Amino acid sequence: MTQTSSPLNPLLRKLEAFAPLSEAERAVLEGLSGPIEVVPAHADLIREGDKPKGILLVLEGMAFRYKTRASGARQIVAYLVPGDMGDLDVALLDQMDHNIASFSACKVVWIKPETLASIQQNYPTIARALRMSTLVDEATLREWLVNVGCRSAIERIAHLFCELLVRLQVVGLATDNSYTLPLTQLDLADTTGMSNVHVNRSLQELRRQGLIELKGGRLTILNLPRLRAVAEFKANYLHLGDQAAA
Amino acid sequence: MTQTSSPLNPLLRKLEAFAPLSEAERAVLEGLSGPIEVVPAHADLIREGDKPKGILLVLEGMAFRYKTRASGARQIVAYLVPGDMGDLDVALLDQMDHNIASFSACKVVWIKPETLASIQQNYPTIARALRMSTLVDEATLREWLVNVGCRSAIERIAHLFCELLVRLQVVGLATDNSYTLPLTQLDLADTTGMSNVHVNRSLQELRRQGLIELKGGRLTILNLPRLRAVAEFKANYLHLGDQAAA
DNA sequence: CGTTGCGTTGAGAGGCTTCAACCTAGGTGG
DNA sequence: CCACCTAGGTTGAAGCCTCTCAACGCAACG
């Protein structure tokens, strides 16, 4: 209630989902805000082969990690929503092995490795929360692999929607089982490893079953229990405790 | 040359691929050996829902991470070869979100979080190498997602074989483009998101093209350049510098 | 008012799955 | 020492899920 308008709010909310923070700790995190970069929609933030620019923190908007093949095929390997951070140790790498781009217009910060390192040293609770968050990112990647590796078309999309709901709820960006989803069907296709045509048909099926409504860049989940059942969604990999009924 | 017989040797080799270690640092790492657990083939090391036992380090044999669906379907999400370690911070989680099991008989160690933490504090070079290694694990997961998300059956298998070659070469377990591969075709199927029948046919095709030989639990790559071309394999995500011609 | 990006629809093709049978090799026990 | 058993590899056939290609609708925008 105090600082809902701070650009750092999503990060604070996310970390507090792992461990309560003191006022001092919250204040320190506010110090991360630095120079905010405003990024238009559909723009690359950093490309494969580039030297890491620092630790990416998304404040607003939605971004994603992806890799491309020589053929031009694209695989999206992660979504970055407000409060999400890149790897704490990216600075160790001399070049990126994948790309990061924006879905919608974004506000981001590139945190200097030293800044983060010093915070981690001096504030163990924050350090813990940040490391938890990294573990969850990895767990999410594993879940995405399960998604593409052994779920059907409809199940994949349903699972993705369930995951996003939880992640956006944590940072206060989803209410009434509804949230902004600035993706095209082609984006969804490249995320779930299917063709845009089949994404279209799967979405229609989800609509026909009365599970979701998706139009104008906003997704509304009409029947969450059934959507979760379809996706066989268990939130345990997000490690939020009981907040998101596993 | 000095201590090739140490059970810790794979870890040393792996970390040295990221940064040269001093004798003192090597000695410290030897101290990790602790009580070695011998695990038979096809046994679970830890299950989803369990409390993490410590940081897993594989000394010998081959293990894997996997998740299962209610239907019984299994998705393998990572391979663990000698020298591979689990997440440095797993101890932060109160329960595992996936399983780990052995392919072949293994020797492993469960390192106590405190032990590792103290080493990380006192030996920055080791800490760096360990964190690099975690970054590579995550990058590998992303590459696996690309594999399942947008490569054809043959390409998936070829890519997996290329990756394993590099990883095993690093720890000295592959010579002459050949290495031990204690997997069944069903294991390969659950790794690549396909049916065992189709894995069988894809392997036959790779054999027919003279690219590989696979029998008796040993894989020999007969034509590495062509196998890499088929897989469109670029080793950059393993971040080994020039050691493995990207 | 044309252009452009995105969603939608139809039709045909194909990669992969499923089911099922059969084969082989290795291990076990009578 | 052989018969049996089992796990894993191989093969065939049928079918479907998903893809590709292509056309068309539609809304936003300059």
Coordinates of C-alpha atoms (C1' of nucleotides) in Angstrom, one line a residue:
Chain A
M1 CA 0.0 0.0 0.0
T2 CA 2.9 2.3 0.8
Q3 CA 4.7 2.4 -2.6
T4 CA 2.6 0.7 -5.1
S5 CA 3.7 3.3 -7.6
S6 CA 7.4 2.5 -7.4
P7 CA 8.7 1.0 -10.6
L8 CA 10.5 -1.6 -8.4
N9 CA 7.2 -2.8 -7.0
P10 CA 6.9 -6.0 -9.0
L11 CA 10.4 -7.1 -7.9
L12 CA 9.5 -6.4 -4.3
R13 CA 6.3 -8.3 -4.5
K14 CA 8.0 -11.2 -6.2
L15 CA 10.8 -11.5 -3.7
E16 CA 8.4 -11.1 -0.8
A17 CA 6.6 -14.2 -2.1
F18 CA 9.8 -16.1 -1.1
A19 CA 10.7 -14.2 2.1
P20 CA 9.3 -11.2 3.9
L21 CA 11.5 -8.2 3.6
S22 CA 12.3 -5.5 6.2
E23 CA 11.8 -1.8 5.4
A24 CA 15.6 -1.5 5.1
E25 CA 15.8 -4.3 2.6
R26 CA 13.0 -2.8 0.6
A27 CA 14.8 0.5 0.6
V28 CA 18.0 -1.1 -0.6
L29 CA 16.1 -2.8 -3.5
E30 CA 14.6 0.5 -4.5
G31 CA 18.2 1.6 -5.0
L32 CA 18.4 -0.8 -7.9
S33 CA 16.2 1.4 -10.0
G34 CA 19.1 3.1 -11.9
P35 CA 18.6 4.4 -15.4
I36 CA 15.4 3.0 -16.7
E37 CA 15.5 1.9 -20.3
V38 CA 12.3 2.2 -22.3
V39 CA 12.0 -0.4 -25.0
P40 CA 9.4 -0.4 -27.8
A41 CA 7.4 -3.5 -28.6
H42 CA 9.0 -6.2 -30.8
A43 CA 12.6 -5.0 -30.2
D44 CA 15.7 -7.0 -29.4
L45 CA 17.1 -6.2 -26.0
I46 CA 20.2 -8.2 -26.5
R47 CA 21.4 -10.7 -29.0
E48 CA 23.2 -14.1 -29.1
G49 CA 26.9 -13.4 -29.3
D50 CA 26.6 -10.0 -27.5
K51 CA 28.5 -9.4 -24.3
P52 CA 26.0 -9.4 -21.4
K53 CA 25.1 -5.8 -20.5
G54 CA 24.4 -6.5 -16.8
I55 CA 21.6 -8.2 -15.1
L56 CA 18.3 -7.5 -16.8
L57 CA 15.4 -6.6 -14.6
V58 CA 12.0 -6.1 -16.2
L59 CA 9.9 -3.4 -14.5
E60 CA 7.0 -3.1 -16.9
G61 CA 5.8 -4.9 -20.0
M62 CA 6.5 -8.4 -21.2
A63 CA 9.7 -9.8 -22.8
F64 CA 11.0 -13.2 -23.8
R65 CA 14.2 -15.2 -24.4
Y66 CA 14.5 -17.0 -27.7
K67 CA 16.8 -18.9 -30.0
T68 CA 16.6 -19.2 -33.7
R69 CA 17.7 -21.9 -36.2
A70 CA 19.4 -21.3 -39.5
S71 CA 16.1 -22.0 -41.2
G72 CA 14.6 -19.0 -39.4
A73 CA 12.6 -21.2 -37.0
R74 CA 12.3 -19.6 -33.6
Q75 CA 11.9 -21.2 -30.2
I76 CA 10.9 -19.0 -27.3
V77 CA 12.4 -20.5 -24.2
A78 CA 11.2 -18.2 -21.4
Y79 CA 8.8 -15.3 -20.7
L80 CA 10.0 -12.3 -18.6
V81 CA 7.2 -10.5 -16.7
P82 CA 7.6 -7.6 -14.4
G83 CA 9.7 -8.5 -11.5
D84 CA 11.6 -11.1 -13.4
M85 CA 15.4 -10.9 -13.5
G86 CA 18.1 -12.4 -15.7
D87 CA 20.7 -14.7 -14.3
L88 CA 22.6 -13.2 -11.3
D89 CA 25.8 -14.4 -12.8
V90 CA 25.5 -13.7 -16.5
A91 CA 28.4 -11.4 -16.2
L92 CA 30.6 -14.5 -16.0
L93 CA 29.8 -15.3 -19.6
D94 CA 31.6 -13.4 -22.3
Q95 CA 28.8 -13.8 -24.7
M96 CA 25.0 -14.5 -24.7
D97 CA 23.9 -17.8 -26.0
H98 CA 20.4 -16.6 -26.8
N99 CA 18.4 -13.5 -27.5
I100 CA 16.0 -11.4 -25.4
A101 CA 13.3 -9.3 -27.0
S102 CA 10.2 -7.5 -26.0
F103 CA 6.6 -8.6 -26.7
S104 CA 5.1 -5.3 -25.7
A105 CA 6.7 -2.0 -24.8
C106 CA 8.8 -2.5 -21.7
K107 CA 10.6 -0.6 -19.0
V108 CA 13.8 -2.4 -18.0
V109 CA 17.0 -1.9 -16.0
W110 CA 20.4 -3.4 -16.6
I111 CA 21.8 -3.8 -13.1
K112 CA 25.6 -3.6 -12.7
P113 CA 27.0 -6.9 -11.4
E114 CA 28.9 -5.1 -8.7
T115 CA 25.8 -3.4 -7.4
L116 CA 24.0 -6.7 -7.1
A117 CA 27.0 -8.5 -5.7
S118 CA 27.3 -5.9 -2.9
I119 CA 23.6 -6.2 -2.1
Q120 CA 23.9 -9.9 -2.0
Q121 CA 26.8 -9.7 0.4
N122 CA 25.2 -7.3 2.8
Y123 CA 21.6 -8.5 2.8
P124 CA 21.4 -12.3 3.1
T125 CA 17.6 -12.3 3.1
I126 CA 17.6 -10.6 -0.3
A127 CA 20.4 -12.9 -1.5
R128 CA 18.3 -15.9 -0.5
A129 CA 15.2 -14.6 -2.3
L130 CA 17.2 -13.8 -5.4
R131 CA 18.7 -17.3 -5.5
M132 CA 15.3 -18.9 -4.9
S133 CA 14.0 -16.9 -7.9
T134 CA 16.8 -18.3 -10.0
L135 CA 16.0 -21.8 -9.0
V136 CA 12.4 -21.2 -9.9
D137 CA 13.4 -19.9 -13.3
E138 CA 15.3 -23.1 -13.9
A139 CA 12.3 -25.2 -12.7
T140 CA 10.1 -23.3 -15.1
L141 CA 12.4 -24.2 -17.9
R142 CA 12.1 -27.8 -17.0
E143 CA 8.3 -27.5 -16.9
W144 CA 8.3 -26.0 -20.3
L145 CA 10.4 -28.9 -21.6
V146 CA 7.8 -31.2 -20.2
N147 CA 5.1 -29.1 -21.8
V148 CA 6.6 -29.4 -25.3
G149 CA 8.0 -32.9 -24.8
C150 CA 4.8 -34.7 -23.7
R151 CA 1.7 -32.6 -23.7
S152 CA -0.9 -32.3 -26.5
A153 CA -1.5 -29.0 -28.2
I154 CA -4.4 -27.9 -26.0
E155 CA -2.7 -29.0 -22.9
R156 CA 0.4 -27.0 -23.7
I157 CA -1.6 -23.8 -24.2
A158 CA -3.7 -24.4 -21.1
H159 CA -0.6 -25.1 -19.1
L160 CA 1.1 -21.9 -20.3
F161 CA -2.0 -19.8 -19.4
C162 CA -2.2 -21.4 -15.9
E163 CA 1.5 -20.7 -15.2
L164 CA 1.2 -17.1 -16.4
L165 CA -1.8 -16.5 -14.2
V166 CA 0.1 -17.5 -11.1
R167 CA 3.2 -15.6 -12.0
L168 CA 1.2 -12.4 -12.8
Q169 CA -0.9 -12.8 -9.7
V170 CA 2.3 -12.7 -7.6
V171 CA 3.2 -9.3 -8.9
G172 CA -0.3 -8.0 -8.8
L173 CA -0.9 -8.0 -12.6
A174 CA -3.7 -10.4 -12.7
T175 CA -7.1 -9.9 -11.2
D176 CA -10.3 -11.9 -11.6
N177 CA -8.3 -14.6 -13.4
S178 CA -7.6 -12.2 -16.2
Y179 CA -4.5 -10.6 -17.5
T180 CA -2.9 -8.7 -20.3
L181 CA -1.3 -11.0 -22.9
P182 CA 0.4 -9.1 -25.6
L183 CA 1.2 -12.1 -27.8
T184 CA 0.3 -13.1 -31.3
Q185 CA -0.7 -16.6 -32.1
L186 CA 2.7 -16.9 -33.8
D187 CA 4.4 -16.1 -30.5
L188 CA 2.3 -18.7 -28.8
A189 CA 3.2 -21.1 -31.6
D190 CA 7.0 -20.5 -31.2
T191 CA 6.6 -20.9 -27.4
T192 CA 4.8 -24.2 -27.5
G193 CA 6.5 -25.8 -30.5
M194 CA 3.5 -25.8 -32.8
S195 CA 2.3 -24.0 -35.9
N196 CA 0.4 -20.8 -35.7
V197 CA -2.5 -22.5 -37.5
H198 CA -2.8 -25.2 -34.9
V199 CA -2.5 -22.7 -32.1
N200 CA -5.5 -20.9 -33.6
R201 CA -7.5 -24.1 -33.7
S202 CA -6.5 -25.1 -30.2
L203 CA -7.5 -21.7 -28.9
Q204 CA -10.9 -22.1 -30.6
E205 CA -11.3 -25.4 -28.8
L206 CA -10.5 -23.8 -25.5
R207 CA -13.0 -21.1 -26.2
R208 CA -15.6 -23.5 -27.4
Q209 CA -15.2 -25.4 -24.1
G210 CA -15.9 -22.2 -22.3
L211 CA -12.5 -22.2 -20.6
I212 CA -11.0 -19.0 -21.8
E213 CA -11.7 -15.7 -23.5
L214 CA -8.9 -14.2 -25.5
K215 CA -9.2 -11.0 -27.4
G216 CA -7.6 -7.6 -27.7
G217 CA -4.5 -8.7 -25.9
R218 CA -6.3 -9.8 -22.8
L219 CA -6.8 -13.3 -21.6
T220 CA -9.6 -14.1 -19.2
I221 CA -9.8 -17.6 -17.7
L222 CA -13.5 -18.4 -17.4
N223 CA -13.1 -21.7 -15.7
L224 CA -9.9 -22.0 -13.8
P225 CA -10.4 -25.4 -12.2
R226 CA -11.2 -27.0 -15.5
L227 CA -8.3 -25.2 -17.3
R228 CA -6.0 -26.5 -14.6
A229 CA -7.4 -30.0 -15.0
V230 CA -6.9 -29.9 -18.7
A231 CA -3.3 -28.8 -18.3
E232 CA -2.7 -31.1 -15.4
F233 CA -1.3 -28.0 -13.8
K234 CA 0.6 -28.3 -10.5
A235 CA 2.2 -25.1 -9.3
N236 CA 4.7 -26.7 -7.0
Y237 CA 7.6 -25.9 -9.4
L238 CA 7.0 -22.2 -8.8
H239 CA 7.8 -22.8 -5.1
L240 CA 5.4 -20.3 -3.7
G241 CA 4.3 -22.4 -0.8
D242 CA 0.5 -22.4 -0.3
Q243 CA -0.1 -19.1 -1.9
A244 CA -0.9 -20.8 -5.2
A245 CA -2.7 -23.9 -4.3
A246 CA -0.5 -26.5 -5.7
Chain B
M1 CA 48.3 -36.7 -14.9
T2 CA 48.9 -36.4 -11.2
Q3 CA 45.6 -37.8 -9.8
T4 CA 43.7 -39.3 -12.6
S5 CA 42.5 -42.0 -10.2
S6 CA 40.8 -39.6 -7.8
P7 CA 37.0 -40.0 -7.8
L8 CA 36.8 -36.2 -7.9
N9 CA 38.8 -36.1 -11.1
P10 CA 35.7 -35.5 -13.4
L11 CA 34.7 -32.4 -11.3
L12 CA 38.2 -31.1 -11.4
R13 CA 38.4 -31.5 -15.2
K14 CA 35.1 -29.9 -15.7
L15 CA 35.8 -26.9 -13.5
E16 CA 39.2 -26.4 -15.1
A17 CA 37.5 -26.2 -18.4
F18 CA 36.1 -22.9 -17.1
A19 CA 39.1 -21.6 -15.1
P20 CA 42.6 -23.1 -14.3
L21 CA 42.8 -24.2 -10.6
S22 CA 45.8 -23.9 -8.3
E23 CA 47.1 -26.9 -6.5
A24 CA 45.5 -25.5 -3.3
E25 CA 42.1 -25.2 -5.0
R26 CA 42.4 -28.7 -6.4
A27 CA 43.2 -30.0 -2.9
V28 CA 40.2 -28.2 -1.4
L29 CA 37.9 -29.8 -4.0
E30 CA 39.3 -33.2 -3.1
G31 CA 37.9 -32.5 0.3
L32 CA 34.4 -32.8 -1.1
S33 CA 34.7 -36.5 -1.6
G34 CA 32.8 -37.3 1.7
P35 CA 30.8 -40.5 1.9
I36 CA 30.4 -42.0 -1.5
E37 CA 27.1 -43.5 -2.2
V38 CA 27.0 -46.3 -4.6
V39 CA 23.7 -46.5 -6.6
P40 CA 22.6 -49.4 -8.7
A41 CA 21.3 -48.9 -12.2
H42 CA 17.7 -47.8 -12.7
A43 CA 17.2 -46.5 -9.1
D44 CA 15.7 -43.2 -7.9
L45 CA 18.2 -41.0 -6.2
I46 CA 15.6 -38.5 -5.0
R47 CA 11.9 -38.0 -5.7
E48 CA 9.6 -35.1 -6.4
G49 CA 8.3 -33.9 -3.0
D50 CA 11.3 -35.1 -1.1
K51 CA 13.4 -32.6 0.9
P52 CA 16.7 -32.0 -0.9
K53 CA 19.5 -34.2 0.5
G54 CA 22.3 -31.8 -0.2
I55 CA 24.0 -30.9 -3.5
L56 CA 24.3 -33.9 -5.7
L57 CA 27.7 -34.6 -7.4
V58 CA 28.0 -37.4 -9.8
L59 CA 31.4 -39.1 -9.7
E60 CA 30.8 -42.1 -11.9
G61 CA 28.0 -43.5 -14.1
M62 CA 25.2 -41.6 -15.6
A63 CA 22.0 -40.2 -14.1
F64 CA 19.1 -38.0 -15.2
R65 CA 16.4 -35.7 -14.0
Y66 CA 12.8 -36.4 -15.0
K67 CA 9.2 -35.5 -14.4
T68 CA 6.2 -37.7 -14.8
R69 CA 2.6 -37.0 -15.7
A70 CA -0.4 -38.6 -14.2
S71 CA -0.7 -40.8 -17.3
G72 CA 2.7 -42.3 -16.5
A73 CA 4.4 -40.4 -19.4
R74 CA 7.9 -39.4 -18.5
Q75 CA 10.0 -36.5 -19.7
I76 CA 13.7 -36.6 -19.0
V77 CA 14.9 -33.0 -18.6
A78 CA 18.6 -33.4 -18.0
Y79 CA 21.5 -35.9 -18.1
L80 CA 24.0 -35.9 -15.3
V81 CA 27.4 -37.2 -16.3
P82 CA 30.5 -37.5 -14.1
G83 CA 31.6 -34.1 -12.8
D84 CA 28.0 -32.7 -13.0
M85 CA 26.5 -31.1 -9.9
G86 CA 23.0 -30.3 -8.9
D87 CA 22.0 -26.7 -8.1
L88 CA 24.3 -25.0 -5.6
D89 CA 21.3 -23.6 -3.9
V90 CA 18.8 -26.5 -3.8
A91 CA 19.0 -26.4 -0.1
L92 CA 16.8 -23.3 -0.3
L93 CA 13.9 -25.4 -1.5
D94 CA 11.8 -27.4 0.9
Q95 CA 10.9 -29.9 -1.7
M96 CA 12.1 -31.3 -5.0
D97 CA 10.0 -30.5 -8.0
H98 CA 11.4 -33.3 -10.1
N99 CA 13.0 -36.7 -9.7
I100 CA 16.6 -37.8 -10.2
A101 CA 17.5 -41.4 -11.1
S102 CA 20.4 -43.5 -12.4
F103 CA 20.7 -44.9 -15.9
S104 CA 23.7 -47.0 -15.1
A105 CA 25.3 -47.9 -11.7
C106 CA 26.6 -44.6 -10.2
K107 CA 28.9 -43.3 -7.6
V108 CA 27.6 -40.0 -6.2
V109 CA 28.1 -37.7 -3.2
W110 CA 25.6 -35.5 -1.5
I111 CA 27.5 -32.4 -0.5
K112 CA 26.4 -30.5 2.6
P113 CA 25.3 -27.0 1.7
E114 CA 27.6 -25.5 4.5
T115 CA 30.6 -27.3 3.1
L116 CA 30.0 -25.9 -0.3
A117 CA 29.1 -22.4 1.0
S118 CA 32.4 -22.2 2.9
I119 CA 34.4 -23.3 -0.1
Q120 CA 32.6 -20.7 -2.2
Q121 CA 33.4 -18.0 0.3
N122 CA 37.1 -18.8 0.6
Y123 CA 37.9 -19.7 -3.0
P124 CA 36.6 -17.2 -5.4
T125 CA 38.0 -19.0 -8.4
I126 CA 36.2 -22.2 -7.5
A127 CA 33.0 -20.2 -6.8
R128 CA 33.2 -18.6 -10.2
A129 CA 33.7 -22.0 -11.9
L130 CA 30.8 -23.5 -10.0
R131 CA 28.5 -20.6 -11.0
M132 CA 29.6 -20.9 -14.6
S133 CA 28.7 -24.5 -14.5
T134 CA 25.2 -23.6 -13.2
L135 CA 24.8 -21.2 -16.0
V136 CA 25.8 -23.8 -18.5
D137 CA 23.2 -26.2 -17.0
E138 CA 20.5 -23.7 -17.6
A139 CA 21.7 -23.0 -21.1
T140 CA 21.6 -26.7 -21.8
L141 CA 18.1 -26.8 -20.6
R142 CA 17.2 -24.1 -23.1
E143 CA 18.9 -25.9 -25.9
W144 CA 16.9 -29.1 -25.0
L145 CA 13.8 -27.0 -25.3
V146 CA 14.9 -25.9 -28.7
N147 CA 15.6 -29.5 -29.5
V148 CA 12.2 -30.8 -28.7
G149 CA 10.4 -27.6 -29.8
C150 CA 11.6 -27.3 -33.3
R151 CA 13.9 -30.0 -34.5
S152 CA 12.9 -33.1 -36.4
A153 CA 13.3 -36.6 -35.0
I154 CA 16.7 -37.3 -36.5
E155 CA 18.0 -33.8 -35.7
R156 CA 17.0 -34.2 -32.1
I157 CA 18.9 -37.4 -31.6
A158 CA 21.9 -36.1 -33.6
H159 CA 22.0 -33.0 -31.4
L160 CA 21.8 -35.0 -28.2
F161 CA 24.7 -37.2 -29.3
C162 CA 26.8 -34.2 -30.3
E163 CA 26.2 -32.5 -27.0
L164 CA 27.1 -35.6 -25.0
L165 CA 30.3 -36.0 -26.9
V166 CA 31.5 -32.6 -25.9
R167 CA 30.4 -33.0 -22.3
L168 CA 32.1 -36.3 -22.0
Q169 CA 35.2 -35.2 -23.7
V170 CA 35.6 -32.5 -21.1
V171 CA 35.8 -35.0 -18.4
G172 CA 37.9 -37.5 -20.3
L173 CA 35.2 -40.0 -20.9
A174 CA 35.1 -39.9 -24.7
T175 CA 37.9 -40.9 -26.9
D176 CA 37.9 -41.4 -30.7
N177 CA 34.4 -39.8 -30.9
S178 CA 33.1 -42.7 -28.9
Y179 CA 31.6 -43.1 -25.5
T180 CA 29.5 -45.3 -23.2
L181 CA 25.8 -44.6 -23.5
P182 CA 23.8 -46.8 -21.1
L183 CA 20.4 -45.8 -22.4
T184 CA 17.6 -47.8 -23.8
Q185 CA 15.7 -46.5 -26.8
L186 CA 12.8 -45.7 -24.5
D187 CA 15.1 -43.5 -22.5
L188 CA 16.1 -41.7 -25.6
A189 CA 12.4 -41.4 -26.5
D190 CA 11.5 -39.8 -23.2
T191 CA 14.4 -37.4 -23.6
T192 CA 13.6 -36.3 -27.1
G193 CA 9.8 -36.3 -26.7
M194 CA 9.1 -39.0 -29.2
S195 CA 8.0 -42.7 -29.2
N196 CA 10.5 -45.5 -28.7
V197 CA 9.4 -46.9 -32.1
H198 CA 10.3 -43.7 -33.9
V199 CA 13.6 -43.4 -32.0
N200 CA 14.4 -46.9 -33.3
R201 CA 13.7 -45.8 -36.9
S202 CA 15.6 -42.6 -36.5
L203 CA 18.6 -44.5 -35.2
Q204 CA 18.4 -46.8 -38.1
E205 CA 18.5 -43.9 -40.4
L206 CA 21.5 -42.4 -38.7
R207 CA 23.2 -45.8 -39.0
R208 CA 22.2 -46.1 -42.6
Q209 CA 23.7 -42.8 -43.4
G210 CA 27.0 -44.0 -41.8
L211 CA 26.9 -41.3 -39.1
I212 CA 26.9 -43.5 -36.0
E213 CA 27.3 -46.9 -34.6
L214 CA 25.3 -47.8 -31.5
K215 CA 25.4 -51.2 -29.9
G216 CA 26.1 -52.7 -26.5
G217 CA 25.7 -49.5 -24.7
R218 CA 28.5 -47.7 -26.6
L219 CA 28.0 -45.0 -29.2
T220 CA 30.6 -44.3 -31.8
I221 CA 30.2 -41.3 -34.0
L222 CA 31.6 -42.3 -37.4
N223 CA 31.3 -38.9 -39.1
L224 CA 31.3 -36.1 -36.7
P225 CA 31.2 -33.2 -39.1
R226 CA 28.2 -34.6 -40.9
L227 CA 26.4 -35.5 -37.6
R228 CA 27.0 -31.9 -36.4
A229 CA 25.7 -30.6 -39.7
V230 CA 22.5 -32.7 -39.4
A231 CA 22.0 -31.5 -35.8
E232 CA 23.0 -27.9 -36.7
F233 CA 25.0 -28.2 -33.6
K234 CA 26.8 -25.1 -32.2
A235 CA 28.6 -25.7 -28.9
N236 CA 28.6 -22.1 -27.8
Y237 CA 25.9 -22.7 -25.2
L238 CA 28.3 -24.9 -23.3
H239 CA 30.6 -21.9 -22.9
L240 CA 33.9 -23.8 -23.2
G241 CA 35.6 -21.2 -25.3
D242 CA 37.5 -22.7 -28.2
Q243 CA 38.0 -26.1 -26.7
A244 CA 35.0 -27.3 -28.5
A245 CA 35.1 -25.7 -31.9
A246 CA 31.8 -23.8 -31.8
Chain C
dC1 C1' -8.3 3.8 -49.4
dG2 C1' -4.6 0.9 -49.9
dT3 C1' -1.4 -1.5 -47.0
dT4 C1' -0.1 -4.4 -43.4
dG5 C1' -0.3 -7.6 -39.7
dC6 C1' -2.9 -10.9 -37.6
dG7 C1' -6.6 -14.1 -37.1
dT8 C1' -9.4 -17.7 -39.5
dT9 C1' -10.6 -21.4 -42.5
dG10 C1' -10.0 -25.3 -45.9
dA11 C1' -7.7 -29.0 -48.0
dG12 C1' -4.0 -32.2 -48.6
dA13 C1' 0.1 -34.3 -47.0
dG14 C1' 3.2 -36.3 -43.8
dG15 C1' 5.7 -37.2 -39.6
dC16 C1' 5.0 -39.6 -35.8
dT17 C1' 2.1 -42.5 -32.8
dT18 C1' -0.2 -46.5 -31.3
dC19 C1' -0.9 -51.3 -31.3
dA20 C1' 0.8 -55.5 -31.9
dA21 C1' 3.7 -59.1 -33.1
dC22 C1' 8.1 -61.1 -33.3
dC23 C1' 13.1 -61.5 -32.5
dT24 C1' 17.3 -61.7 -29.9
dA25 C1' 20.3 -61.8 -26.0
dG26 C1' 21.2 -62.4 -21.3
dG27 C1' 20.0 -64.2 -16.9
dT28 C1' 17.8 -67.6 -13.9
dG29 C1' 16.4 -71.8 -12.2
dG30 C1' 15.2 -76.5 -12.6
Chain D
dC1 C1' 22.7 -77.7 -19.9
dC2 C1' 18.7 -76.5 -21.5
dA3 C1' 14.2 -74.3 -20.9
dC4 C1' 12.2 -70.4 -19.6
dC5 C1' 11.7 -65.6 -18.7
dT6 C1' 12.3 -60.9 -19.4
dA7 C1' 14.0 -56.6 -21.2
dG8 C1' 15.0 -54.4 -25.1
dG9 C1' 15.3 -54.0 -30.1
dT10 C1' 12.9 -54.4 -34.6
dT11 C1' 9.2 -54.5 -37.9
dG12 C1' 4.5 -53.8 -40.0
dA13 C1' 0.2 -51.5 -40.5
dA14 C1' -3.3 -48.1 -39.6
dG15 C1' -4.5 -43.8 -38.2
dC16 C1' -4.4 -39.2 -36.3
dC17 C1' -2.4 -35.2 -34.8
dT18 C1' -0.2 -31.5 -36.6
dC19 C1' 2.0 -29.2 -40.5
dT20 C1' 2.2 -26.7 -44.8
dC21 C1' 0.3 -24.1 -48.3
dA22 C1' -2.9 -21.0 -49.6
dA23 C1' -6.7 -18.0 -49.6
dC24 C1' -9.6 -14.8 -47.3
dG25 C1' -11.4 -11.6 -43.6
dC26 C1' -10.7 -7.9 -40.8
dA27 C1' -9.2 -4.1 -38.2
dA28 C1' -5.7 -0.5 -37.5
dC29 C1' -3.0 2.8 -39.6
dG30 C1' -0.9 6.2 -42.5

